[in-house]
Coordinates of C-alpha atoms in Angstrom, one line a residue:
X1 CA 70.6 119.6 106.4
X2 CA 71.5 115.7 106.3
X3 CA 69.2 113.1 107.3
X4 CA 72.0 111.6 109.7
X5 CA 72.3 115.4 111.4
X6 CA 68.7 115.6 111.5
X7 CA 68.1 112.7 113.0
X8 CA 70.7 113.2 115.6
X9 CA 69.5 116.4 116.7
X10 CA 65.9 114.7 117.4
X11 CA 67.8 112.5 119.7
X12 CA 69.3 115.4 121.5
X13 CA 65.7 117.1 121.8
X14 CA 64.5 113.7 122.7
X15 CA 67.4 113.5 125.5
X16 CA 66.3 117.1 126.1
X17 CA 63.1 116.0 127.1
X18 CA 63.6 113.9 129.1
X19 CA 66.0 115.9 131.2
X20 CA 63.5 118.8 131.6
X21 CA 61.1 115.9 133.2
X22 CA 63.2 114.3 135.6
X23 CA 64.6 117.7 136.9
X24 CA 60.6 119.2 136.9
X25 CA 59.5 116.1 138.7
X26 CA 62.5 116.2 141.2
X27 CA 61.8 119.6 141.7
X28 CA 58.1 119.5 142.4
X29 CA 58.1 115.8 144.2
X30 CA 61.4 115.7 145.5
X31 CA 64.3 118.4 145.5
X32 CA 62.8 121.5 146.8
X33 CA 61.0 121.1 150.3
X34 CA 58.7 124.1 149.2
X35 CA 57.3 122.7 146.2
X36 CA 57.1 118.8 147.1
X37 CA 54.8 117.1 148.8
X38 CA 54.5 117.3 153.2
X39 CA 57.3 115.9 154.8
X40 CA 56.9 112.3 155.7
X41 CA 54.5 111.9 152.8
X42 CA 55.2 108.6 150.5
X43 CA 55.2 107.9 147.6
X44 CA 54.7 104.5 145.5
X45 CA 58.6 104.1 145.8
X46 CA 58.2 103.7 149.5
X47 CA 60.7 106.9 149.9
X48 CA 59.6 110.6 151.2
X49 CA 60.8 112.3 147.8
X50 CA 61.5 111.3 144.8
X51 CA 65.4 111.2 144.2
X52 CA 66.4 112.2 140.1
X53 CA 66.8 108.1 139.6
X54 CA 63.1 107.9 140.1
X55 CA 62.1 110.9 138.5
X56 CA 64.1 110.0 135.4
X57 CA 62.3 106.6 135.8
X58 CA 58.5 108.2 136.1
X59 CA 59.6 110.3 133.5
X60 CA 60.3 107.8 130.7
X61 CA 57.2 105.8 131.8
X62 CA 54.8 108.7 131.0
X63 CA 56.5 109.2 127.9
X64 CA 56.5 106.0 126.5
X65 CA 52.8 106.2 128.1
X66 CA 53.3 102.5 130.3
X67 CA 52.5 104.0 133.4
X68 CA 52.9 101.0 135.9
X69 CA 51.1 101.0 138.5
X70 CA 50.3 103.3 141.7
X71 CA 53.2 105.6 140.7
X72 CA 52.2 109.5 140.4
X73 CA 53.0 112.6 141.5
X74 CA 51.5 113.9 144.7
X75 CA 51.9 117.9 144.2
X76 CA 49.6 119.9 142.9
X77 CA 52.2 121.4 140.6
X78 CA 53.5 118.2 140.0
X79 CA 50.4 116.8 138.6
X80 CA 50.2 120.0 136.8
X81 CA 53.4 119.5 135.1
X82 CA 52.6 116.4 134.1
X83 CA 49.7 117.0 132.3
X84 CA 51.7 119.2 130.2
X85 CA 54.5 117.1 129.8
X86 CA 52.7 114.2 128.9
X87 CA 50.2 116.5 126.3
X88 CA 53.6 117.8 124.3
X89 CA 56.0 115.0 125.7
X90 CA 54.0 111.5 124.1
X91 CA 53.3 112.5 120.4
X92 CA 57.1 113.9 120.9
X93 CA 58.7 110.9 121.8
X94 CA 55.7 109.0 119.8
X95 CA 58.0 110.7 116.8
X96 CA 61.0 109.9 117.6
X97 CA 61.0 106.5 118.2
X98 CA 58.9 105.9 114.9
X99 CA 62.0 107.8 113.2
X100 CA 64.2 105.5 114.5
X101 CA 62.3 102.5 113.7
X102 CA 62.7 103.7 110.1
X103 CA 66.1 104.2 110.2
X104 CA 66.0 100.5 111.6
X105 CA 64.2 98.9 108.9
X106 CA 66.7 98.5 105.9
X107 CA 69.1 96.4 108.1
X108 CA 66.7 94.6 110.3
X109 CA 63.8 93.9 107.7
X110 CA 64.9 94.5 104.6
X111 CA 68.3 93.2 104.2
X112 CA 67.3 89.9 105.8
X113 CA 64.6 89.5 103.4
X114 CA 66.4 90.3 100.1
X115 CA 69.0 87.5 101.5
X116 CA 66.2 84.9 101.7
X117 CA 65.5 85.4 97.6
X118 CA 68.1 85.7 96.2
X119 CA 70.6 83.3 98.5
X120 CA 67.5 80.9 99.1
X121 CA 65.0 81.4 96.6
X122 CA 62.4 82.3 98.7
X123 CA 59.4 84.1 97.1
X124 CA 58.7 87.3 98.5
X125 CA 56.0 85.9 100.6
X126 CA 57.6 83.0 101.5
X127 CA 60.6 85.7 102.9
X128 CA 58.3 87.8 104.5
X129 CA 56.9 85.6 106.4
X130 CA 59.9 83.9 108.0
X131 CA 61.5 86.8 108.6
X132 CA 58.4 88.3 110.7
X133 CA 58.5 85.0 112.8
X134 CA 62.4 85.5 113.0
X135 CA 62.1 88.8 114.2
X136 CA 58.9 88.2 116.4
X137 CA 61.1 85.2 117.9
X138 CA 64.1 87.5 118.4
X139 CA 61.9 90.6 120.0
X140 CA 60.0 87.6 122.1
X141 CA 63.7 86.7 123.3
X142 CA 65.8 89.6 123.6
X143 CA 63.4 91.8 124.9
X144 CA 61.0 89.5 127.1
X145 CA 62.4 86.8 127.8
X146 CA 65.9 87.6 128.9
X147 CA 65.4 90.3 130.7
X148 CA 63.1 88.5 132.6
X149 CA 65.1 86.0 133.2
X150 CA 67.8 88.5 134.6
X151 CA 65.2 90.3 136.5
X152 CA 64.2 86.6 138.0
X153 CA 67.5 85.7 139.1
X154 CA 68.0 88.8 140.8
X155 CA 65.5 88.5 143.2
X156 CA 63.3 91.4 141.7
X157 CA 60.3 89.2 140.6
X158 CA 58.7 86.4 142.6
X159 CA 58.6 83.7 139.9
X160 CA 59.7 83.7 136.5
X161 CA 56.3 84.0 135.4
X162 CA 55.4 87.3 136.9
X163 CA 58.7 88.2 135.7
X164 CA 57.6 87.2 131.8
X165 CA 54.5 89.4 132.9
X166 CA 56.0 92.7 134.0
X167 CA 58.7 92.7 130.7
X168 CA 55.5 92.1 128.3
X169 CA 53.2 94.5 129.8
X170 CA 56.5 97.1 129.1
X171 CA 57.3 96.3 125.7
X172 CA 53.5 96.8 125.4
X173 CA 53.6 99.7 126.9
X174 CA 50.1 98.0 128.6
X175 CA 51.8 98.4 132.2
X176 CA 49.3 96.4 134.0
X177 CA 50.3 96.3 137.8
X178 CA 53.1 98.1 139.6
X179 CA 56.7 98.3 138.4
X180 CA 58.7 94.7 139.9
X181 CA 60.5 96.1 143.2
X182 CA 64.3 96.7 143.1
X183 CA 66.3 93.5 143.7
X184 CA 67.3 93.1 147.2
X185 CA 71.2 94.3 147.5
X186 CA 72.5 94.5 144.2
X187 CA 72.2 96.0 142.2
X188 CA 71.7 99.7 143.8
X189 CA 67.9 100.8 143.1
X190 CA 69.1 103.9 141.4
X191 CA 71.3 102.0 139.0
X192 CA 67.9 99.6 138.6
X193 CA 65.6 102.8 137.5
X194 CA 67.9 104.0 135.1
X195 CA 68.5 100.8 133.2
X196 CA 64.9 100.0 133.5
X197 CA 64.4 103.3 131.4
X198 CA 66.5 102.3 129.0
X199 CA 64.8 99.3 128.4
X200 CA 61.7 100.7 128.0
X201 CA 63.3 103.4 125.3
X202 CA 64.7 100.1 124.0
X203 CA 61.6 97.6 124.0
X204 CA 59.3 100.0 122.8
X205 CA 60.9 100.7 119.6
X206 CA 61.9 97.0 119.0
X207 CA 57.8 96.8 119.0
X208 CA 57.2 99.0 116.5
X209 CA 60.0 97.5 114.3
X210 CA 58.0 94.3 114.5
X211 CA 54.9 96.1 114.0
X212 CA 56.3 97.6 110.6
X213 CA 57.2 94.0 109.5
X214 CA 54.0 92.8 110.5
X215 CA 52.5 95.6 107.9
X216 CA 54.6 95.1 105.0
X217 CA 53.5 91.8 105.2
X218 CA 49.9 92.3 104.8
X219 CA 50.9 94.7 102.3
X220 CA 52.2 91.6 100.2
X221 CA 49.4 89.6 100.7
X222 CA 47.0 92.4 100.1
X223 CA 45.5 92.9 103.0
X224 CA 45.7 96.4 103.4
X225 CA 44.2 97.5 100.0
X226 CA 41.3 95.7 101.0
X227 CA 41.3 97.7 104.3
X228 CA 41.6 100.7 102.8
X229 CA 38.9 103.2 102.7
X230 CA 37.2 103.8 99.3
X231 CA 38.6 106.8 99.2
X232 CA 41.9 108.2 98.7
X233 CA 43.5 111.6 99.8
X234 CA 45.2 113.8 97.2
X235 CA 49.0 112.8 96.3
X236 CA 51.9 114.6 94.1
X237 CA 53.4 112.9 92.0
X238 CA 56.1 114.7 89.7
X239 CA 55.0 118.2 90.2
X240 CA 51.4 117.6 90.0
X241 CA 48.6 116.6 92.4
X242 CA 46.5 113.8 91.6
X243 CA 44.3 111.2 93.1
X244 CA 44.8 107.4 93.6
X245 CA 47.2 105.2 94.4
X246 CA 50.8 106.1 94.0
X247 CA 53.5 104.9 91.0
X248 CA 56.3 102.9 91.8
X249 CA 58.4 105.5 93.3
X250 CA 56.5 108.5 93.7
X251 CA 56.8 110.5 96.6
X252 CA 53.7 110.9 98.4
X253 CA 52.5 114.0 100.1
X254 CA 51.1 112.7 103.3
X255 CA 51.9 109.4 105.7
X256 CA 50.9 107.9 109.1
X257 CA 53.1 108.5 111.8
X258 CA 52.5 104.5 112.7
X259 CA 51.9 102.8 108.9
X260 CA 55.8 102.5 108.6
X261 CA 55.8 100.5 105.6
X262 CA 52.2 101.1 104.1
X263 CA 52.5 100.7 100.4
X264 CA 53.7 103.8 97.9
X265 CA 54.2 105.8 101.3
X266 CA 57.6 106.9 102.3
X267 CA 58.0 107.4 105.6
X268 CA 59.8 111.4 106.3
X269 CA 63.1 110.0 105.6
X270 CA 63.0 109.9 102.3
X271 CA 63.2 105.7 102.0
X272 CA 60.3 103.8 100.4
X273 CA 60.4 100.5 102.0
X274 CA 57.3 99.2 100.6
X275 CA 58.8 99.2 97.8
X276 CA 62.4 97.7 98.7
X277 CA 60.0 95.1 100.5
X278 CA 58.6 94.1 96.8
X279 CA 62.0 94.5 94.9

């Protein structure tokens, strides 16, 4: 199986998922006035029931674990089905975007970086380091600022500020406080959920494509073989398992799920980009 085809049908399972929690949640909180909560009972939306919009929305906060504010189920079942959602749903989606990050990296990290030596002359650290405040500054921007500014102008913040506040805490995933309230008119509040969900999808993974830049850094400046334990796990190399650290090239046998450009690792993909980070 190709990586491309691989890599497409974890976004299908990852759509999957997502599916299978809004329609649970809808059907527990919302859609079926056996299993939802008492009539008249509200929920953080302000709203009897949950409508799909908002379950789709609750959904890709748990999975992306921000969780703002008051929002939760009410149901006993629905709290139920959280709990398992969110036990087999986060290290799921946890995957995912980490894949796509990877898949990410060659264009947005390295490609910049090799352009800065050899059209520039920069050194390696010299490149690395201007490309993780170019990409810091364009996160910062496009994924923060912006779309607080859009959310500002709307009407769905009161100041700019607490706008600058809700879009951090959700590229964060920290998720301090509630979710900002629907702008008043347009545009619809169900339109609103589902684009917030997107962004999240969106913001989150932009974060850990800085946070891989910010590692292959301190890989270059040899920060992280100083972190490392004294100790190192078993790795095969050719056909052979040995210990210590890698060859240029070798494959290794293990990797972190969240050390996307550790040094002589190759993320699942098959890409070492510790090493293109050095060549």
């Amino acid at each position: 199986m190709g990586r491309g085809v691989a890599l497409g049908l974890l976004l299908v399972a990852q759509g999957g998922l997502l599916l299978l929690g809004t329609l649970g949640l809808w059907v527990l909180e919302g859609g079926a006035r056996t299993l939802g909560p008492p009539p008249g009972t509200l929920n953080a939306s302000g709203t009897p029931r949950w409508d799909l919009a908002s379950a789709f929305f609750f959904s890709t906060t748990l999975l992306t674990t921000v969780g703002y504010g008051p929002v939760a189920p009410l149901s006993p079942g629905g709290k139920a089905f959280c709990l398992a959602y969110a036990a087999l749903g986060v290290p799921f989606t946890v995957l995912t975007l980490a894949v796509v990050a990877r898949w990410l990296l060659v264009p947005v990290t390295w490609w910049p970086r090799r352009y800065l030596r050899t059209r520039w002359g920069w050194s390696p650290r010299g490149a690395a380091g201007l490309h993780l405040g170019l990409l810091a500054g364009a996160v910062a921007g496009g994924f923060v600022l912006l779309p607080a500014a859009a959310l500002w102008a709307l009407g769905g913040s009161g100041s700019f500020l607490d706008a600058v506040f809700f879009c951090g805490m959700a590229v964060t995933t920290v998720g301090l406080g509630d979710a900002a309230g629907a702008p008043e008119g347009q545009p619809p509040r169900h339109l609103y959920q589902v684009a917030l969900a997107a962004y999240l999808l969106l913001g989150v993974t932009a974060a850990l494509l800085l946070l891989a830049a910010f590692q292959q850094l301190l890989e270059l400046h040899g920060v992280s073989a100083v972190l490392r334990p004294p100790w190192t796990p078993p790795r095969r190399t050719g056909g052979c398992w040995t210990r210590g650290g890698n060859k240029r090239g070798a494959r290794s046998a293990t990797g972190s799920l969240w050390s996307l450009g550790g040094a002589g690792i190759r993320p699942g993909l098959g890409l070492d980009y510790a090493r293109l980070g050095r060549d």
